[in-house]
Amino acid sequence: MKKSFLFGALLFVVVAGCSSATTKDGSSKVERIAEVEKLLSTMTIEEKVGQMAQVTIDVLTVGESAFHTAEPVQLDKAMLRKAIVDYKIGSVLNTPNNRARTVQEWHSLISEMQDMAMNETRLGIPIIYGVDAIHGATYTAGATFFPQQIGQAATWSRELVRRGGEITAYETRASSIPWNFSPVLDMGRDPRFPRIWETFGEDVYLVSELGVALVEGYEGDDIGDPNYLAACAKHYLGYSVPWTGKDRTPAHIPDIELRERHVPPFKAAIDAGVHSIMVNSGLINGVPVHASKKLLTDLLKEELGFTGIVVTDWKDIENIYERDRVASSQKEAVKLSINAGVDMSMIPYNFDFCDYLIELVNEGEVPMSRIDDAVRRILNVKWNLKLFENPVTHYEDYPLFGSEEFEQEAYKTAQESVTLLKNENSILPLPKNARILVTGPNANTMRALNGGWSYTWQGKGSERYTTNYSTILQAIEAKVGKNNVVFKEGVRYNNDDNYWVDEAFDIQGAVRAAASVDYIVLALGENSYTEKPGDLHDLSLSENQLELAQALSKTGKPMILVLNEGRPRIIRTIEPMMKGVLQAYLPGNFGGLAVADVLFGDINPSGKLPYTYPLYVNSLVTYDHKPSEHQAKMVGVYDYESDFAIQYPFGFGLSYTTFDYSDLKINTTTLTKDGSLEVSVTVKNSGDRVGKEVVQVYISDLYASISPDVRRLRRFQKIELHPNESKVVSFTLHPIDLSFINESLDRVTEKGDFELQIADLKETFTYVE
Ligand code: BGC
């Protein structure tokens, strides 16, 4: 069905005489406004409300119920008609039966839906289909898988992140899908949170910069270009910091903290033109964000000027009633959320939302102006995507889908994400003629390398799509030869129901096998998970895995720990036993190769931690904390055992070469309101290997009306240097880059003294207003 669809009858009468500058979306803004307004003026309340409704595809497929799809997947004509013609549903999401589909399957499913939407409804408005393509086209078999966002963040490379976004957009469009529920712009500030690996880490600037790079990669200059798509920044706002660290449990976030840490990445994405935003499924200060007019309308739409679609998260209008009890009925929940500013409901299993909303409008409980605002936003995005002209992209137009060229990009991103955290006496890289024991539950699993949202929601069952890729074990075997590798898991994951649990599996066998080798490579971490199934009671690495490490350490064989984990699990008791430590995060399908490349020196590691690696479960402190975390030093009298203590700092990562920093210069020691601070530093590769370094600029506000963060990342740049090569790296900063949110919730830069730091070099300057 590779053809354009006929436009609906009432649409697209060309507006004569309208001409204007082309917008970022490629269309003439005047033309779009005129067409969308014209369409809106012809719509009935039922048609408008239908546009605001989104159901999961399982509702539309042949199967026992809305929760189940029979295989091979087929759309249920009657259900499709009920949804699209009777209820006039405007959007569908997800993958049927929670499993990856081929590009051919996607094309046929989405074509059938568009065919009905465009040819059998009065107005012929196309549906907008959305999925979570969060590290590649994750629900398409054969797609290119990148590291998860936390690994992408560890590259500290805007270019790699942007390119990954472009490739993901291309392959998602190759799957006929124009809307991606990504990027995650939540702050990865609490390692207990089961979705920290979906974030770009703990720092506001890093998250904002990489968030913009990813939005630009997804959306390009024009989402009407069928190589790009509409992004969805999520989960607005404060989703990642619930009090207990558990998914969708209450968060208590003061406004000053919301604005200091959580708003800026969303503001940056909005300024970059992101077309949709998904709402935080949880509560802040007792109020479900889905019912917060203050956050959705006053802050997001009015203050931040967001003009795209505000879509709920999964079932979250129902949750206002069923889970959070802020509404006493479903209908009241619909009223609260729509009046708060929600534009589209991810319902996803029934049509009650439509019935309630129509009633509410007819009863005067939801103003028509609010409905029009929502529908206008939805139609604008459909228009900008050029769905009316080209409702279904075709896989044949995407010859680079899953290509070698794209895979090389994902491989490179994985290589640059791997972070070397310890290298005692330069034990790494290992010689390629060494005999090696490969052990640990993460050594031979593609599932754990990819993490959640990989072929399936939890990553469960993903193995059947990844047979062409190498696990860590297989990649090591390829480097040193199978004969030089002994494999004993020691601990393994239960890959069935309790997949987050592991079990000891012949630990003594692994210990015995160590007798015949030169080195032990111990791959520990977590199995795949996301959302609530990933909640934890204890951030420590599992008892079984700690026991395996302890047992192996008694052999005296040099041990390298490879961490393959979605969040930094506590490793305090075993870390001293390790000669080397590599953090691989969730590196995707090329993670095994990337880890082996670093272990054997085919790649010089350049990843840097995008979060603070904690040392103790009770001390989960980010790098940008307040000075009062360091009271032992200040008071000096007592030895505060519980003073600030971490395993590895934010921004840390070793290389096989060395970099010397010198000649830090600033153009002035007195920065004025309209002035700029020009900073330069010389970086030299003083070792004997080509290497990449992330130059990080931190600034400390020494005294401020709000106790200042000890330091803040304000600029960074990744560079490559050959042995003996030097580069001068320059940055420009303005007073706004020194600002913070004050007690009145205003963003201010206060006069006073500041210290700028790059590596170990420091300069001070004064801001005089
Ligand atoms: C998740 C979102 C996701 C949505 C649709 C929800 O459960 O919280 O991140 O986009 O499902 O799959």
Coordinates of C-alpha atoms in Angstrom, one line a residue, residues 290-503:
H290 CA -1.8 15.1 35.7
A291 CA -4.2 17.2 37.7
S292 CA -1.9 20.2 38.3
K293 CA -3.0 23.3 36.4
K294 CA -0.1 25.1 38.1
L295 CA 2.5 22.8 36.4
L296 CA 0.7 22.0 33.1
T297 CA -0.9 25.3 32.2
D298 CA 0.6 28.1 34.2
L299 CA 4.2 26.9 34.1
L300 CA 4.5 24.7 31.0
K301 CA 2.1 26.4 28.5
E302 CA 2.1 29.9 29.7
E303 CA 5.4 30.6 31.3
L304 CA 7.6 28.3 29.3
G305 CA 5.6 28.9 26.1
F306 CA 5.1 25.3 25.1
T307 CA 2.8 25.1 22.1
G308 CA 3.0 21.3 21.3
I309 CA 0.9 18.4 22.6
V310 CA 0.8 17.5 26.3
V311 CA 0.1 13.8 26.5
T312 CA -0.6 11.8 29.6
D313 CA 1.4 8.8 30.6
W314 CA -0.1 5.3 30.6
K315 CA -3.6 5.2 32.2
D316 CA -2.8 8.3 34.3
I317 CA -6.1 10.0 34.1
E318 CA -7.7 6.8 35.6
N319 CA -4.9 6.9 38.2
I320 CA -6.0 10.2 39.5
Y321 CA -9.1 8.4 40.7
E322 CA -8.1 4.8 41.2
R323 CA -4.7 5.2 42.6
D324 CA -4.3 8.7 44.0
R325 CA -7.9 9.4 45.1
V326 CA -7.8 13.1 44.2
A327 CA -10.9 12.6 42.2
S328 CA -13.9 10.7 43.5
S329 CA -14.9 9.3 40.1
Q330 CA -13.4 8.6 36.6
K331 CA -15.4 11.4 35.2
E332 CA -14.0 13.9 37.8
A333 CA -10.5 12.7 37.0
V334 CA -11.1 13.5 33.3
K335 CA -12.4 16.9 34.3
L336 CA -9.4 17.7 36.5
S337 CA -6.8 16.6 34.1
I338 CA -8.2 18.3 31.0
N339 CA -8.9 21.5 32.8
A340 CA -5.3 21.3 34.2
G341 CA -4.0 21.3 30.6
V342 CA -3.8 17.7 29.3
D343 CA -4.3 17.6 25.6
M344 CA -4.2 13.9 24.9
S345 CA -5.1 10.9 27.1
M346 CA -3.1 7.7 26.8
I347 CA -6.2 6.0 28.0
P348 CA -5.2 3.2 26.8
Y349 CA -7.7 0.3 27.2
N350 CA -11.2 1.7 26.7
F351 CA -13.3 4.6 25.4
D352 CA -14.7 5.9 28.6
F353 CA -12.5 9.0 28.5
C354 CA -14.4 10.1 25.3
D355 CA -17.8 9.6 26.8
Y356 CA -17.0 11.4 30.0
L357 CA -15.3 14.3 28.2
I358 CA -18.2 14.8 25.9
E359 CA -20.6 14.9 28.8
L360 CA -18.4 17.3 30.7
V361 CA -18.3 19.7 27.8
N362 CA -22.0 19.5 27.4
E363 CA -22.5 20.1 31.1
G364 CA -20.2 23.2 30.9
E365 CA -17.7 21.6 33.3
V366 CA -14.9 21.7 30.7
P367 CA -14.9 24.8 28.5
M368 CA -14.9 24.4 24.7
S369 CA -11.9 26.8 24.6
R370 CA -9.9 24.2 26.5
I371 CA -10.9 21.5 24.0
D372 CA -10.1 23.7 21.1
D373 CA -6.7 24.4 22.5
A374 CA -5.9 20.7 22.9
V375 CA -7.2 19.8 19.4
R376 CA -5.4 22.7 17.8
R377 CA -2.1 21.4 19.3
I378 CA -2.7 17.9 18.1
L379 CA -3.7 18.9 14.6
N380 CA -0.7 21.2 14.4
V381 CA 1.6 18.3 15.0
K382 CA -0.2 16.1 12.5
W383 CA 0.0 18.9 10.0
N384 CA 3.7 19.5 10.8
L385 CA 4.4 15.8 10.3
K386 CA 2.7 16.1 6.9
L387 CA 0.5 13.1 7.9
F388 CA -2.4 14.5 5.8
E389 CA -0.3 14.1 2.7
N390 CA 1.9 11.2 3.7
P391 CA 0.2 9.2 6.5
V392 CA 2.3 6.1 6.2
T393 CA 6.0 6.0 5.4
H394 CA 7.2 2.9 3.6
Y395 CA 10.1 0.7 4.5
E396 CA 11.3 0.5 0.9
D397 CA 12.2 4.2 1.1
Y398 CA 14.6 3.5 3.9
P399 CA 17.4 1.4 2.5
L400 CA 19.7 2.2 5.3
F401 CA 17.5 0.6 8.0
G402 CA 19.7 -1.7 10.1
S403 CA 22.7 -1.0 7.8
E404 CA 26.3 -1.5 8.5
E405 CA 26.8 2.2 8.4
F406 CA 24.2 2.8 11.2
E407 CA 25.5 -0.1 13.2
Q408 CA 29.0 1.4 13.1
E409 CA 27.6 4.6 14.7
A410 CA 25.9 2.6 17.5
Y411 CA 29.2 0.6 18.0
K412 CA 31.1 3.9 18.2
T413 CA 28.7 5.3 20.8
A414 CA 29.0 2.1 22.9
Q415 CA 32.8 2.3 22.7
E416 CA 32.8 5.9 23.8
S417 CA 30.4 5.3 26.6
V418 CA 32.5 2.6 28.4
T419 CA 34.0 4.3 31.5
L420 CA 37.2 3.1 33.1
L421 CA 36.9 3.7 36.8
K422 CA 40.0 1.9 38.2
N423 CA 43.2 0.7 36.6
E424 CA 45.6 -0.3 39.3
N425 CA 49.2 -0.4 38.1
S426 CA 47.9 -0.1 34.6
I427 CA 46.6 -3.7 34.6
L428 CA 44.5 -2.8 31.6
P429 CA 44.7 -3.3 28.7
L430 CA 45.1 -7.0 29.0
P431 CA 47.5 -8.9 26.7
K432 CA 45.7 -10.8 23.9
N433 CA 47.6 -14.0 24.7
A434 CA 46.3 -14.2 28.2
R435 CA 44.1 -17.0 29.6
I436 CA 41.0 -15.6 31.1
L437 CA 38.1 -16.8 33.3
V438 CA 34.9 -15.0 32.2
T439 CA 32.4 -15.1 35.0
G440 CA 29.3 -13.4 36.5
P441 CA 25.6 -13.3 35.5
N442 CA 26.2 -10.4 33.0
A443 CA 28.9 -12.2 31.0
N444 CA 26.8 -14.0 28.5
T445 CA 23.6 -12.1 28.1
M446 CA 22.4 -9.8 25.4
R447 CA 19.3 -9.0 27.4
A448 CA 21.3 -7.4 30.2
L449 CA 23.4 -5.4 27.7
N450 CA 20.3 -3.9 26.2
G451 CA 18.2 -3.3 29.3
G452 CA 14.5 -2.5 29.3
W453 CA 12.5 -1.2 26.3
S454 CA 14.5 -3.5 24.0
Y455 CA 12.3 -5.5 21.7
T456 CA 9.9 -5.9 24.6
W457 CA 8.9 -3.6 27.5
Q458 CA 11.0 -5.3 30.2
G459 CA 13.6 -6.6 27.7
K460 CA 12.3 -10.0 28.6
G461 CA 12.6 -12.5 25.6
S462 CA 14.8 -10.1 23.7
E463 CA 17.4 -12.8 23.2
R464 CA 15.6 -14.1 20.1
Y465 CA 16.2 -10.9 18.2
T466 CA 19.9 -10.6 19.1
T467 CA 21.5 -13.7 17.8
N468 CA 23.8 -11.7 15.4
Y469 CA 25.4 -9.8 18.2
S470 CA 28.1 -10.6 20.8
T471 CA 27.8 -10.9 24.5
I472 CA 30.8 -9.9 26.6
L473 CA 31.9 -13.6 26.7
Q474 CA 31.7 -14.0 22.9
A475 CA 33.5 -10.7 22.3
I476 CA 36.4 -11.8 24.6
E477 CA 36.6 -15.2 22.9
A478 CA 36.9 -13.4 19.6
K479 CA 39.8 -11.4 21.0
V480 CA 41.9 -14.1 22.6
G481 CA 40.6 -17.3 21.0
K482 CA 38.1 -19.7 22.5
N483 CA 40.8 -21.9 23.8
N484 CA 42.1 -19.2 26.1
V485 CA 38.7 -18.5 27.7
V486 CA 37.0 -20.5 30.5
F487 CA 33.4 -19.5 31.2
K488 CA 31.7 -20.2 34.5
E489 CA 28.7 -18.0 35.4
G490 CA 28.9 -18.5 39.1
V491 CA 25.6 -16.6 39.5
R492 CA 22.8 -16.4 37.0
Y493 CA 19.5 -14.5 36.5
N494 CA 16.2 -16.1 36.6
N495 CA 15.0 -15.2 33.1
D496 CA 11.4 -16.2 33.8
D497 CA 9.1 -14.5 36.1
N498 CA 11.2 -13.1 38.9
Y499 CA 13.8 -11.8 36.4
W500 CA 15.3 -9.2 38.7
V501 CA 16.4 -12.0 41.1
D502 CA 19.6 -13.9 40.6
E503 CA 20.7 -17.2 42.0

